[in-house]
Coordinates of N, CA and C and ligand atoms in Angstrom, one line a residue:
X1126 N 24.1 -1.9 10.1 CA 24.3 -3.4 9.8 C 23.4 -3.7 8.6
X1127 N 23.9 -4.7 7.8 CA 23.1 -5.1 6.6 C 21.8 -5.9 7.1
X1128 N 20.7 -5.7 6.4 CA 19.5 -6.3 6.9 C 19.5 -7.8 7.0
X1129 N 20.3 -8.4 6.1 CA 20.4 -9.9 6.1 C 21.3 -10.4 7.2
X1130 N 22.1 -9.5 7.8 CA 23.0 -10.0 8.9 C 22.4 -9.7 10.3
X1131 N 21.3 -9.0 10.3 CA 20.8 -8.6 11.6 C 20.1 -9.8 12.3
X1132 N 20.3 -9.8 13.6 CA 19.7 -10.8 14.5 C 18.4 -10.2 15.0
X1133 N 17.3 -10.5 14.3 CA 16.0 -9.9 14.6 C 15.5 -10.4 15.9
X1134 N 15.7 -11.7 16.2 CA 15.2 -12.2 17.5 C 15.8 -11.5 18.7
X1135 N 17.2 -11.3 18.6 CA 17.9 -10.6 19.6 C 17.4 -9.1 19.7
X1136 N 17.2 -8.5 18.5 CA 16.7 -7.1 18.5 C 15.3 -7.0 19.2
X1137 N 14.5 -8.0 18.9 CA 13.1 -8.0 19.5 C 13.2 -8.1 21.1
X1138 N 14.1 -9.1 21.5 CA 14.2 -9.3 23.0 C 14.8 -8.0 23.6
X1139 N 15.7 -7.4 23.0 CA 16.3 -6.1 23.5 C 15.2 -5.0 23.6
X1140 N 14.5 -4.9 22.5 CA 13.4 -3.9 22.4 C 12.5 -4.1 23.6
X1141 N 12.1 -5.3 23.9 CA 11.1 -5.6 24.9 C 11.7 -5.3 26.3
X1142 N 13.0 -5.7 26.5 CA 13.6 -5.4 27.8 C 13.9 -4.0 28.0
X1143 N 14.5 -3.3 27.0 CA 15.0 -1.9 27.3 C 13.9 -0.8 27.0
X1144 N 13.0 -1.1 26.1 CA 12.0 0.0 25.8 C 10.6 -0.3 26.5
X1145 N 10.3 -1.6 26.7 CA 8.9 -1.9 27.1 C 8.9 -2.2 28.6
X1146 N 9.6 -3.2 29.0 CA 9.6 -3.6 30.4 C 10.2 -2.5 31.3
X1147 N 11.3 -1.9 30.8 CA 12.0 -0.8 31.6 C 11.1 0.4 31.8
X1148 N 10.1 0.5 30.9 CA 9.1 1.7 31.1 C 7.9 1.3 31.9
X1149 N 7.9 0.1 32.4 CA 6.8 -0.3 33.3 C 5.6 -1.1 32.8
X1150 N 5.8 -1.7 31.6 CA 4.8 -2.6 31.0 C 5.0 -3.9 31.6
X1151 N 4.0 -4.4 32.4 CA 4.3 -5.7 33.1 C 3.5 -6.9 32.6
X1152 N 2.5 -6.7 31.8 CA 1.6 -7.8 31.3 C 2.5 -8.7 30.5
X1153 N 2.7 -9.9 31.1 CA 3.6 -10.9 30.4 C 3.1 -11.3 29.0
X1154 N 1.8 -11.4 28.9 CA 1.3 -11.8 27.5 C 1.7 -10.8 26.5
X1155 N 1.7 -9.5 26.8 CA 2.0 -8.4 25.9 C 3.5 -8.5 25.6
X1156 N 4.3 -8.7 26.6 CA 5.8 -8.8 26.4 C 6.1 -10.0 25.5
X1157 N 5.4 -11.1 25.8 CA 5.7 -12.3 25.0 C 5.3 -12.1 23.5
X1158 N 4.1 -11.5 23.3 CA 3.6 -11.2 21.9 C 4.6 -10.3 21.2
X1159 N 5.2 -9.3 21.9 CA 6.1 -8.4 21.2 C 7.5 -9.1 21.0
X1160 N 7.8 -10.1 21.8 CA 9.0 -10.9 21.6 C 8.9 -11.8 20.4
X1161 N 7.6 -12.2 20.1 CA 7.3 -13.1 19.1 C 7.1 -12.5 17.7
X1162 N 6.4 -11.4 17.6 CA 6.0 -10.9 16.3 C 7.2 -10.2 15.6
X1163 N 7.4 -10.6 14.3 CA 8.5 -10.0 13.6 C 8.2 -8.6 13.0
X1164 N 8.5 -7.6 13.8 CA 8.1 -6.2 13.4 C 8.6 -5.8 12.1
X1165 N 9.8 -6.3 11.7 CA 10.4 -5.9 10.5 C 9.5 -6.2 9.3
X1166 N 8.7 -7.2 9.4 CA 7.8 -7.6 8.3 C 6.8 -6.5 8.0
X1167 N 6.5 -5.6 8.9 CA 5.5 -4.6 8.8 C 6.0 -3.3 8.2
X1168 N 7.3 -3.2 8.0 CA 7.9 -2.0 7.4 C 8.5 -2.3 6.1
X1169 N 8.8 -1.2 5.3 CA 9.5 -1.4 4.0 C 10.9 -1.9 4.3
X1170 N 11.5 -2.6 3.2 CA 12.8 -3.3 3.4 C 13.9 -2.3 3.8
X1171 N 13.8 -1.0 3.4 CA 14.8 -0.1 3.7 C 14.8 0.3 5.2
X1172 N 13.7 -0.1 5.9 CA 13.6 0.2 7.4 C 13.8 -1.1 8.2
X1173 N 14.1 -2.2 7.6 CA 14.2 -3.5 8.3 C 15.1 -3.3 9.6
X1174 N 16.3 -2.7 9.3 CA 17.2 -2.6 10.4 C 16.8 -1.6 11.5
X1175 N 15.8 -0.8 11.2 CA 15.4 0.2 12.3 C 14.0 -0.3 12.9
X1176 N 13.6 -1.5 12.5 CA 12.3 -1.9 12.9 C 12.1 -2.0 14.4
X1177 N 13.2 -2.2 15.2 CA 13.1 -2.3 16.6 C 13.6 -1.1 17.4
X1178 N 13.7 0.0 16.6 CA 14.1 1.3 17.2 C 13.0 1.9 18.1
X1179 N 13.4 2.9 18.9 CA 12.5 3.4 19.9 C 11.8 4.6 19.4
X1180 N 11.3 4.5 18.2 CA 10.5 5.7 17.6 C 9.6 5.1 16.5
X1181 N 8.6 6.0 16.1 CA 7.8 5.5 15.0 C 8.5 5.5 13.6
X1182 N 8.1 4.8 12.7 CA 8.8 4.7 11.4 C 7.7 5.0 10.3
X1183 N 8.2 5.6 9.1 CA 7.3 5.8 8.0 C 6.8 4.6 7.4
X1184 N 5.5 4.5 7.0 CA 5.0 3.5 6.2 C 4.4 4.2 4.9
X1185 N 3.6 3.6 4.1 CA 3.2 4.3 2.9 C 2.1 5.4 3.2
X1186 N 1.8 6.1 2.2 CA 0.7 7.1 2.3 C 0.9 8.2 3.3
X1187 N 2.2 8.4 3.7 CA 2.5 9.5 4.7 C 2.1 9.1 6.1
X1188 N 1.9 7.8 6.4 CA 1.5 7.4 7.7 C 2.7 6.7 8.5
X1189 N 2.4 6.3 9.7 CA 3.5 5.7 10.5 C 3.1 4.4 11.2
X1190 N 4.1 3.6 11.5 CA 3.9 2.5 12.4 C 4.4 3.1 13.8
X1191 N 3.5 2.9 14.8 CA 3.8 3.6 16.0 C 5.0 3.0 16.8
X1192 N 5.6 3.9 17.6 CA 6.7 3.5 18.5 C 6.3 2.2 19.3
X1193 N 7.2 1.3 19.4 CA 6.8 0.0 20.1 C 6.3 0.2 21.5
X1194 N 6.8 1.2 22.2 CA 6.3 1.4 23.6 C 4.9 1.9 23.6
X1195 N 4.5 2.7 22.6 CA 3.1 3.2 22.6 C 2.2 2.1 22.3
X1196 N 2.6 1.2 21.4 CA 1.8 0.0 21.1 C 1.6 -0.8 22.3
X1197 N 2.6 -1.0 23.1 CA 2.5 -1.8 24.3 C 1.6 -1.1 25.4
X1198 N 1.8 0.2 25.5 CA 1.0 0.9 26.5 C -0.4 0.9 26.1
X1199 N -0.8 1.2 24.9 CA -2.2 1.2 24.5 C -2.8 -0.2 24.7
X1200 N -2.0 -1.2 24.3 CA -2.5 -2.6 24.5 C -2.7 -2.9 25.9
X1201 N -1.8 -2.5 26.8 CA -2.0 -2.8 28.2 C -3.2 -2.1 28.8
X1202 N -3.5 -0.9 28.3 CA -4.7 -0.1 28.7 C -6.0 -0.9 28.3
X1203 N -5.9 -1.7 27.3 CA -7.1 -2.4 26.9 C -7.5 -3.6 27.8
X1204 N -6.5 -4.0 28.7 CA -6.7 -5.0 29.7 C -7.4 -6.2 29.1
X1205 N -6.7 -6.8 28.1 CA -7.3 -8.0 27.4 C -7.1 -9.3 28.2
X1206 N -8.1 -10.1 28.2 CA -8.0 -11.4 28.9 C -8.0 -12.5 28.0
X1207 N -8.4 -12.3 26.7 CA -8.3 -13.4 25.7 C -9.5 -13.7 25.0
X1208 N -10.7 -13.2 25.5 CA -11.9 -13.6 24.8 C -12.7 -12.4 24.2
X1209 N -12.0 -11.3 24.1 CA -12.7 -10.1 23.6 C -12.8 -10.0 22.1
X1210 N -13.8 -9.2 21.7 CA -13.9 -8.8 20.3 C -13.4 -7.3 20.2
X1211 N -12.3 -7.1 19.5 CA -11.7 -5.8 19.5 C -11.8 -5.1 18.1
X1212 N -12.1 -3.8 18.2 CA -12.1 -3.0 16.9 C -10.9 -2.0 17.0
X1213 N -10.1 -2.1 15.9 CA -9.0 -1.1 15.8 C -9.3 -0.1 14.7
X1214 N -9.1 1.2 15.0 CA -9.3 2.2 13.9 C -7.9 2.7 13.6
X1215 N -7.5 2.5 12.3 CA -6.2 2.8 11.9 C -5.2 1.6 11.8
X1216 N -5.5 0.8 10.8 CA -4.7 -0.5 10.7 C -3.2 -0.1 10.4
X1217 N -3.0 0.9 9.6 CA -1.6 1.2 9.2 C -0.8 0.0 8.7
X1218 N 0.3 -0.3 9.3 CA 1.1 -1.5 8.9 C 0.4 -2.8 9.2
X1219 N -0.4 -2.8 10.2 CA -1.0 -4.1 10.7 C -0.3 -4.7 11.9
X1220 N 0.7 -4.0 12.4 CA 1.5 -4.5 13.5 C 0.7 -4.6 14.8
X1221 N 0.0 -3.5 15.1 CA -0.9 -3.5 16.3 C -2.0 -4.6 16.2
X1222 N -2.5 -4.7 15.0 CA -3.5 -5.8 14.8 C -3.0 -7.2 15.1
X1223 N -1.7 -7.4 14.7 CA -1.1 -8.7 15.0 C -0.9 -8.9 16.5
X1224 N -0.5 -7.8 17.2 CA -0.3 -7.9 18.6 C -1.7 -8.3 19.2
X1225 N -2.8 -7.6 18.8 CA -4.1 -7.9 19.3 C -4.5 -9.3 19.0
X1226 N -4.1 -9.8 17.8 CA -4.5 -11.2 17.3 C -3.9 -12.2 18.3
X1227 N -2.7 -11.9 18.8 CA -2.0 -12.8 19.7 C -2.8 -12.9 21.1
X1228 N -3.5 -11.8 21.4 CA -3.9 -11.6 22.8 C -5.4 -11.8 23.0
X1229 N -6.1 -11.9 21.9 CA -7.6 -11.9 22.0 C -8.2 -12.8 20.9
X1230 N -9.6 -12.9 21.0 CA -10.3 -13.9 20.2 C -10.5 -13.4 18.8
X1231 N -10.9 -12.1 18.6 CA -11.3 -11.6 17.3 C -11.0 -10.1 17.2
X1232 N -10.4 -9.8 16.0 CA -9.9 -8.4 15.8 C -10.5 -7.9 14.5
X1233 N -11.2 -6.8 14.5 CA -11.6 -6.1 13.3 C -10.8 -4.8 13.3
X1234 N -10.3 -4.4 12.1 CA -9.5 -3.2 11.9 C -9.9 -2.5 10.7
X1235 N -10.0 -1.1 10.8 CA -10.4 -0.3 9.7 C -9.3 0.7 9.3
X1236 N -9.0 0.9 8.0 CA -8.0 1.8 7.6 C -8.5 2.5 6.4
X1237 N -8.2 3.8 6.3 CA -8.7 4.6 5.1 C -7.9 4.4 3.8
X1238 N -6.7 4.0 3.9 CA -5.9 3.8 2.7 C -5.9 2.4 2.2
X1239 N -6.3 2.2 1.0 CA -6.4 0.8 0.4 C -5.1 0.1 0.3
X1240 N -4.0 0.9 -0.1 CA -2.7 0.3 -0.2 C -2.2 -0.3 1.1
X1241 N -2.5 0.4 2.2 CA -2.1 0.0 3.5 C -2.9 -1.3 3.9
X1242 N -4.1 -1.3 3.6 CA -5.0 -2.5 3.9 C -4.5 -3.7 3.2
X1243 N -4.2 -3.5 1.9 CA -3.7 -4.7 1.1 C -2.4 -5.2 1.7
X1244 N -1.5 -4.3 2.0 CA -0.2 -4.8 2.6 C -0.4 -5.5 3.9
X1245 N -1.1 -4.8 4.8 CA -1.3 -5.4 6.1 C -2.0 -6.7 6.0
X1246 N -3.0 -6.9 5.2 CA -3.7 -8.2 5.0 C -2.7 -9.2 4.7
X1247 N -1.8 -8.9 3.7 CA -0.8 -9.9 3.2 C 0.1 -10.3 4.4
X1248 N 0.6 -9.4 5.1 CA 1.6 -9.8 6.2 C 0.9 -10.6 7.3
X1249 N -0.4 -10.1 7.6 CA -1.1 -10.8 8.7 C -1.4 -12.3 8.2
X1250 N -1.7 -12.4 6.9 CA -2.0 -13.8 6.4 C -0.7 -14.6 6.4
X1251 N 0.4 -14.0 6.0 CA 1.7 -14.7 5.9 C 2.1 -15.2 7.3
X1252 N 1.7 -14.4 8.3 CA 2.1 -14.8 9.7 C 1.1 -15.8 10.3
X1253 N 0.0 -16.1 9.6 CA -0.9 -17.2 9.9 C -2.0 -16.8 10.9
X1254 N -2.3 -15.5 11.0 CA -3.4 -15.1 11.9 C -4.7 -15.2 11.2
X1255 N -5.6 -16.0 11.8 CA -7.0 -16.2 11.2 C -8.1 -15.4 11.9
X1256 N -7.7 -14.7 12.9 CA -8.8 -14.0 13.7 C -8.7 -12.5 13.5
X1257 N -8.2 -12.0 12.3 CA -8.1 -10.6 12.0 C -8.9 -10.3 10.7
X1258 N -9.8 -9.4 10.7 CA -10.5 -8.9 9.5 C -10.2 -7.4 9.3
X1259 N -9.7 -7.1 8.2 CA -9.3 -5.7 7.9 C -10.2 -5.1 6.8
X1260 N -10.7 -3.9 7.0 CA -11.6 -3.2 6.0 C -11.0 -1.9 5.6
X1261 N -11.3 -1.5 4.4 CA -11.0 -0.1 4.0 C -12.3 0.7 4.3
X1262 N -12.0 1.9 4.9 CA -13.2 2.8 5.2 C -12.8 3.9 6.2
X1263 N -13.9 4.7 6.5 CA -13.7 5.7 7.5 C -14.0 5.2 8.9
X1264 N -13.0 4.9 9.6 CA -13.2 4.3 11.0 C -13.8 5.2 12.0
X1265 N -14.0 6.5 11.7 CA -14.6 7.4 12.6 C -16.1 7.1 12.8
X1266 N -16.6 6.4 11.8 CA -18.0 5.9 12.0 C -18.1 4.5 12.5
X1267 N -16.9 4.0 12.9 CA -16.9 2.6 13.5 C -17.1 1.5 12.4
X1268 N -17.6 0.4 12.9 CA -17.9 -0.7 12.0 C -19.1 -1.4 12.6
X1269 N -20.3 -0.8 12.2 CA -21.5 -1.2 12.9 C -21.9 -2.6 12.8
X1270 N -21.6 -3.2 11.6 CA -22.0 -4.6 11.3 C -21.6 -5.6 12.3
X1271 N -20.4 -5.4 13.0 CA -19.9 -6.4 13.9 C -20.0 -5.9 15.4
X1272 N -20.6 -4.7 15.6 CA -20.7 -4.1 16.9 C -21.7 -4.9 17.7
X1273 N -21.7 -4.8 19.1 CA -20.8 -4.0 19.9 C -19.4 -4.7 20.1
X1274 N -18.4 -3.9 20.5 CA -17.1 -4.4 20.7 C -16.8 -4.3 22.2
X1275 N -16.0 -5.3 22.6 CA -15.6 -5.3 24.1 C -14.5 -4.3 24.3
X1276 N -13.7 -4.1 23.2 CA -12.6 -3.1 23.3 C -12.5 -2.4 22.0
X1277 N -12.2 -1.1 22.0 CA -11.9 -0.3 20.8 C -10.6 0.5 21.0
X1278 N -9.7 0.4 20.0 CA -8.5 1.1 20.1 C -8.4 2.0 18.8
X1279 N -8.1 3.3 19.0 CA -8.0 4.2 17.9 C -6.5 4.6 17.9
X1280 N -5.9 4.3 16.7 CA -4.4 4.6 16.7 C -4.1 5.8 15.8
X1281 N -5.0 6.7 15.8 CA -4.7 8.0 15.1 C -5.4 9.1 16.0
X1282 N -4.8 10.3 15.9 CA -5.2 11.4 16.8 C -6.5 12.0 16.5
X1283 N -7.4 12.0 17.5 CA -8.8 12.5 17.3 C -9.0 13.8 18.0
X1284 N -9.8 14.7 17.5 CA -10.1 16.0 18.2 C -10.9 15.7 19.5
X1285 N -11.8 14.7 19.4 CA -12.5 14.1 20.6 C -12.8 12.7 20.3
X1286 N -13.2 12.0 21.3 CA -13.6 10.6 21.1 C -14.9 10.5 20.3
X1287 N -14.8 9.9 19.1 CA -16.0 9.9 18.2 C -17.2 9.2 18.9
X1288 N -18.3 9.9 19.0 CA -19.5 9.3 19.8 C -20.0 8.0 19.1
X1289 N -19.8 7.9 17.8 CA -20.2 6.6 17.2 C -19.4 5.4 17.7
X1290 N -18.2 5.7 18.1 CA -17.3 4.6 18.6 C -17.8 4.2 20.0
X1291 N -18.1 5.3 20.8 CA -18.7 5.0 22.2 C -19.9 4.2 22.1
X1292 N -20.8 4.6 21.1 CA -22.1 3.8 20.9 C -21.8 2.3 20.6
X1293 N -20.7 2.1 19.9 CA -20.4 0.7 19.5 C -19.6 -0.1 20.5
X1294 N -19.4 0.6 21.6 CA -18.6 -0.1 22.7 C -19.6 -0.8 23.6
X1295 N -19.3 -2.0 23.9 CA -20.1 -2.9 24.8 C -20.1 -2.3 26.2
X1296 N -21.1 -2.6 27.0 CA -21.2 -2.4 28.4 C -20.0 -3.1 29.1
X1297 N -19.3 -2.4 30.0 CA -18.1 -2.8 30.6 C -16.9 -2.9 29.6
X1298 N -17.1 -2.2 28.5 CA -16.0 -2.1 27.5 C -15.0 -1.0 27.8
X1299 N -13.9 -1.1 27.1 CA -12.8 -0.1 27.3 C -12.4 0.4 25.9
X1300 N -12.3 1.7 25.8 CA -11.9 2.4 24.5 C -10.6 3.2 24.8
X1301 N -9.6 3.0 24.0 CA -8.3 3.8 24.1 C -8.1 4.6 22.9
X1302 N -7.8 5.9 23.1 CA -7.6 6.8 21.9 C -6.8 8.0 22.3
X1303 N -5.9 8.4 21.4 CA -5.2 9.7 21.6 C -6.1 10.8 21.2
X1304 N -6.3 11.7 22.2 CA -7.3 12.8 21.9 C -6.6 14.2 22.2
X1305 N -6.8 15.1 21.3 CA -6.2 16.4 21.5 C -6.1 17.2 20.2
X1306 N -5.0 18.0 20.1 CA -4.8 18.8 18.9 C -4.2 18.0 17.8
X1307 N -3.9 18.7 16.7 CA -3.2 18.0 15.6 C -1.7 17.7 16.0
X1308 N -1.2 18.4 17.0 CA 0.2 18.3 17.3 C 0.6 17.6 18.5
X1309 N -0.4 17.5 19.5 CA -0.1 16.7 20.6 C -1.4 16.2 21.3
X1310 N -1.4 15.0 21.8 CA -2.6 14.5 22.4 C -2.3 13.8 23.8
X1311 N -3.5 13.5 24.4 CA -3.4 12.7 25.7 C -4.0 11.4 25.3
X1312 N -3.3 10.4 25.9 CA -3.9 9.0 25.7 C -5.0 8.8 26.6
X1313 N -6.2 8.8 26.1 CA -7.4 8.6 26.9 C -7.9 7.2 27.0
X1314 N -8.3 6.8 28.2 CA -8.9 5.4 28.4 C -10.3 5.7 28.9
X1315 N -11.3 5.2 28.1 CA -12.7 5.4 28.5 C -13.3 4.1 28.8
X1316 N -13.9 4.0 30.0 CA -14.6 2.7 30.4 C -16.1 3.0 30.5
X1317 N -16.9 2.1 30.0 CA -18.3 2.2 30.0 C -18.9 1.3 31.0
X1318 N -19.5 1.9 32.1 CA -20.0 1.1 33.2 C -21.4 1.6 33.5
X1319 N -22.4 0.7 33.4 CA -23.8 1.0 33.6 C -24.2 2.2 32.8
X1320 N -23.7 2.2 31.5 CA -24.1 3.2 30.6 C -23.3 4.5 30.8
X1321 N -22.6 4.6 31.9 CA -21.8 5.9 32.1 C -20.4 5.7 31.7
X1322 N -19.7 6.9 31.3 CA -18.4 6.8 30.8 C -17.4 7.4 31.9
X1323 N -16.3 6.6 32.1 CA -15.3 7.0 33.1 C -14.0 7.2 32.3
X1324 N -13.4 8.4 32.3 CA -12.3 8.6 31.4 C -11.1 9.0 32.3
X1325 N -9.9 8.4 32.0 CA -8.7 8.8 32.6 C -7.6 9.0 31.5
X1326 N -6.6 9.7 31.9 CA -5.5 10.0 30.9 C -4.3 9.2 31.3
X1327 N -3.6 8.7 30.3 CA -2.4 7.9 30.5 C -1.1 8.6 30.0
X1328 N -1.3 9.9 29.8 CA -0.1 10.7 29.5 C -0.1 11.2 28.0
X1329 N 1.0 12.0 27.7 CA 1.0 12.6 26.4 C 1.5 11.7 25.3
X1330 N 1.1 12.0 24.1 CA 1.6 11.2 22.9 C 1.4 12.1 21.6
X1331 N 1.9 11.6 20.5 CA 1.8 12.3 19.3 C 1.5 11.3 18.2
X1332 N 0.3 11.4 17.5 CA -0.1 10.5 16.5 C -0.4 11.3 15.2
X1333 N -0.4 10.6 14.1 CA -0.9 11.2 12.8 C -2.4 11.4 13.0
X1334 N -3.0 12.3 12.2 CA -4.5 12.6 12.5 C -5.4 11.5 12.0
X1335 N -6.5 11.5 12.8 CA -7.7 10.6 12.4 C -8.5 11.5 11.5
X1336 N -8.6 11.1 10.3 CA -9.3 12.0 9.3 C -10.6 11.3 8.8
X1337 N -11.7 12.0 9.0 CA -13.0 11.5 8.6 C -14.2 12.2 9.1
X1338 N -15.3 11.6 9.0 CA -16.6 12.3 9.3 C -16.6 12.8 10.8
X1339 N -16.1 12.0 11.7 CA -16.1 12.4 13.1 C -14.7 12.6 13.6
X1340 N -13.8 12.9 12.7 CA -12.4 13.2 13.1 C -12.0 14.5 12.6
X1341 N -10.8 14.7 12.2 CA -10.3 16.0 11.5 C -10.8 15.9 10.1
X1342 N -11.1 17.1 9.5 CA -11.4 17.2 8.1 C -10.1 17.4 7.3
X1343 N -10.0 16.9 6.1 CA -8.7 17.0 5.4 C -8.3 18.4 5.1
X1344 N -9.3 19.4 5.2 CA -8.9 20.8 4.9 C -8.5 21.5 6.2
X1345 N -8.4 20.8 7.3 CA -8.1 21.4 8.6 C -6.6 21.5 8.9
X1346 N -5.8 20.9 8.0 CA -4.3 21.0 8.3 C -3.6 21.0 6.9
Ligands
LIG2218 N1 -1.9 0.8 14.2 C1 -1.0 1.1 13.1 C2 0.2 0.1 13.1 O1 0.2 -0.8 13.9 O2 1.0 0.2 12.2 C3 -0.4 2.5 13.2 C4 -1.5 3.5 12.8 S1 -0.9 5.0 12.2 C5 -0.2 5.8 13.5 C6 -2.6 5.7 12.0 C7 -3.4 5.2 10.9 O3 -4.7 5.6 11.0 C8 -2.9 5.6 9.5 O4 -2.6 4.4 8.7 C9 -4.1 6.4 8.9 O5 -4.2 6.2 7.5 C10 -5.2 5.8 9.7 N2 -6.4 6.6 9.7 C11 -6.5 7.9 9.9 N3 -7.8 8.3 9.8 C12 -8.6 7.2 9.7 C13 -10.0 6.9 9.6 N4 -10.9 7.8 9.6 N5 -10.3 5.6 9.4 C14 -9.4 4.6 9.3 N6 -8.1 4.8 9.4 C15 -7.7 6.1 9.6

């Protein structure tokens, strides 16, 4: 179908019903945010008509916008109530940051590619979100200036959870990250309680690598 003939609202509603709700995501606020945010704005024009498909899509710099279901699952794992300060590592297209902006008070996001940051900032601004700050940098070292964070979400595959991020997580905070090899990972949910870490796995996933000081080194693949 031609991009200008596509019914994006309908596509969004179908995506939420068939890909997200049907797979067990129950948090109404997440479902409503996904029904509201125009995902097509976060991809290149040639991908507009695939923006609501059940798989990741390419964005610039060899990176991807994650599959909608994975965005929903990671967001649900964060257990957001609305007043949290959230750090995202791996801004990519900015779509996950927009979902977070709908659901919580303040969002900081770090991306290593400047071109992605510029584009994400533009879309986020056009959509009117005032509670998102995006930075270029190596997110494996976190974002100390605004720490600690109530929630941290890592949207690229890490060999292990970077200890710097755990340090920047608030007491009673939750961190979500795909952890494993370069080819497949487990979605880990880490909770910090009385200084101790409690980790559970939410199943398998595949992400592009987290590259940086406490992630993969660019000569490792
Ligand atoms: N959350 C994104 C979205 O909503 O479009 C998808 C993120 S994409 C799967 C992973 C992103 O992590 C890529 O844009 C990649 O450049 C970024 N990344 C990888 N290593 C990073 C690092 N050390 N610091 C910041 N961003 C990093």
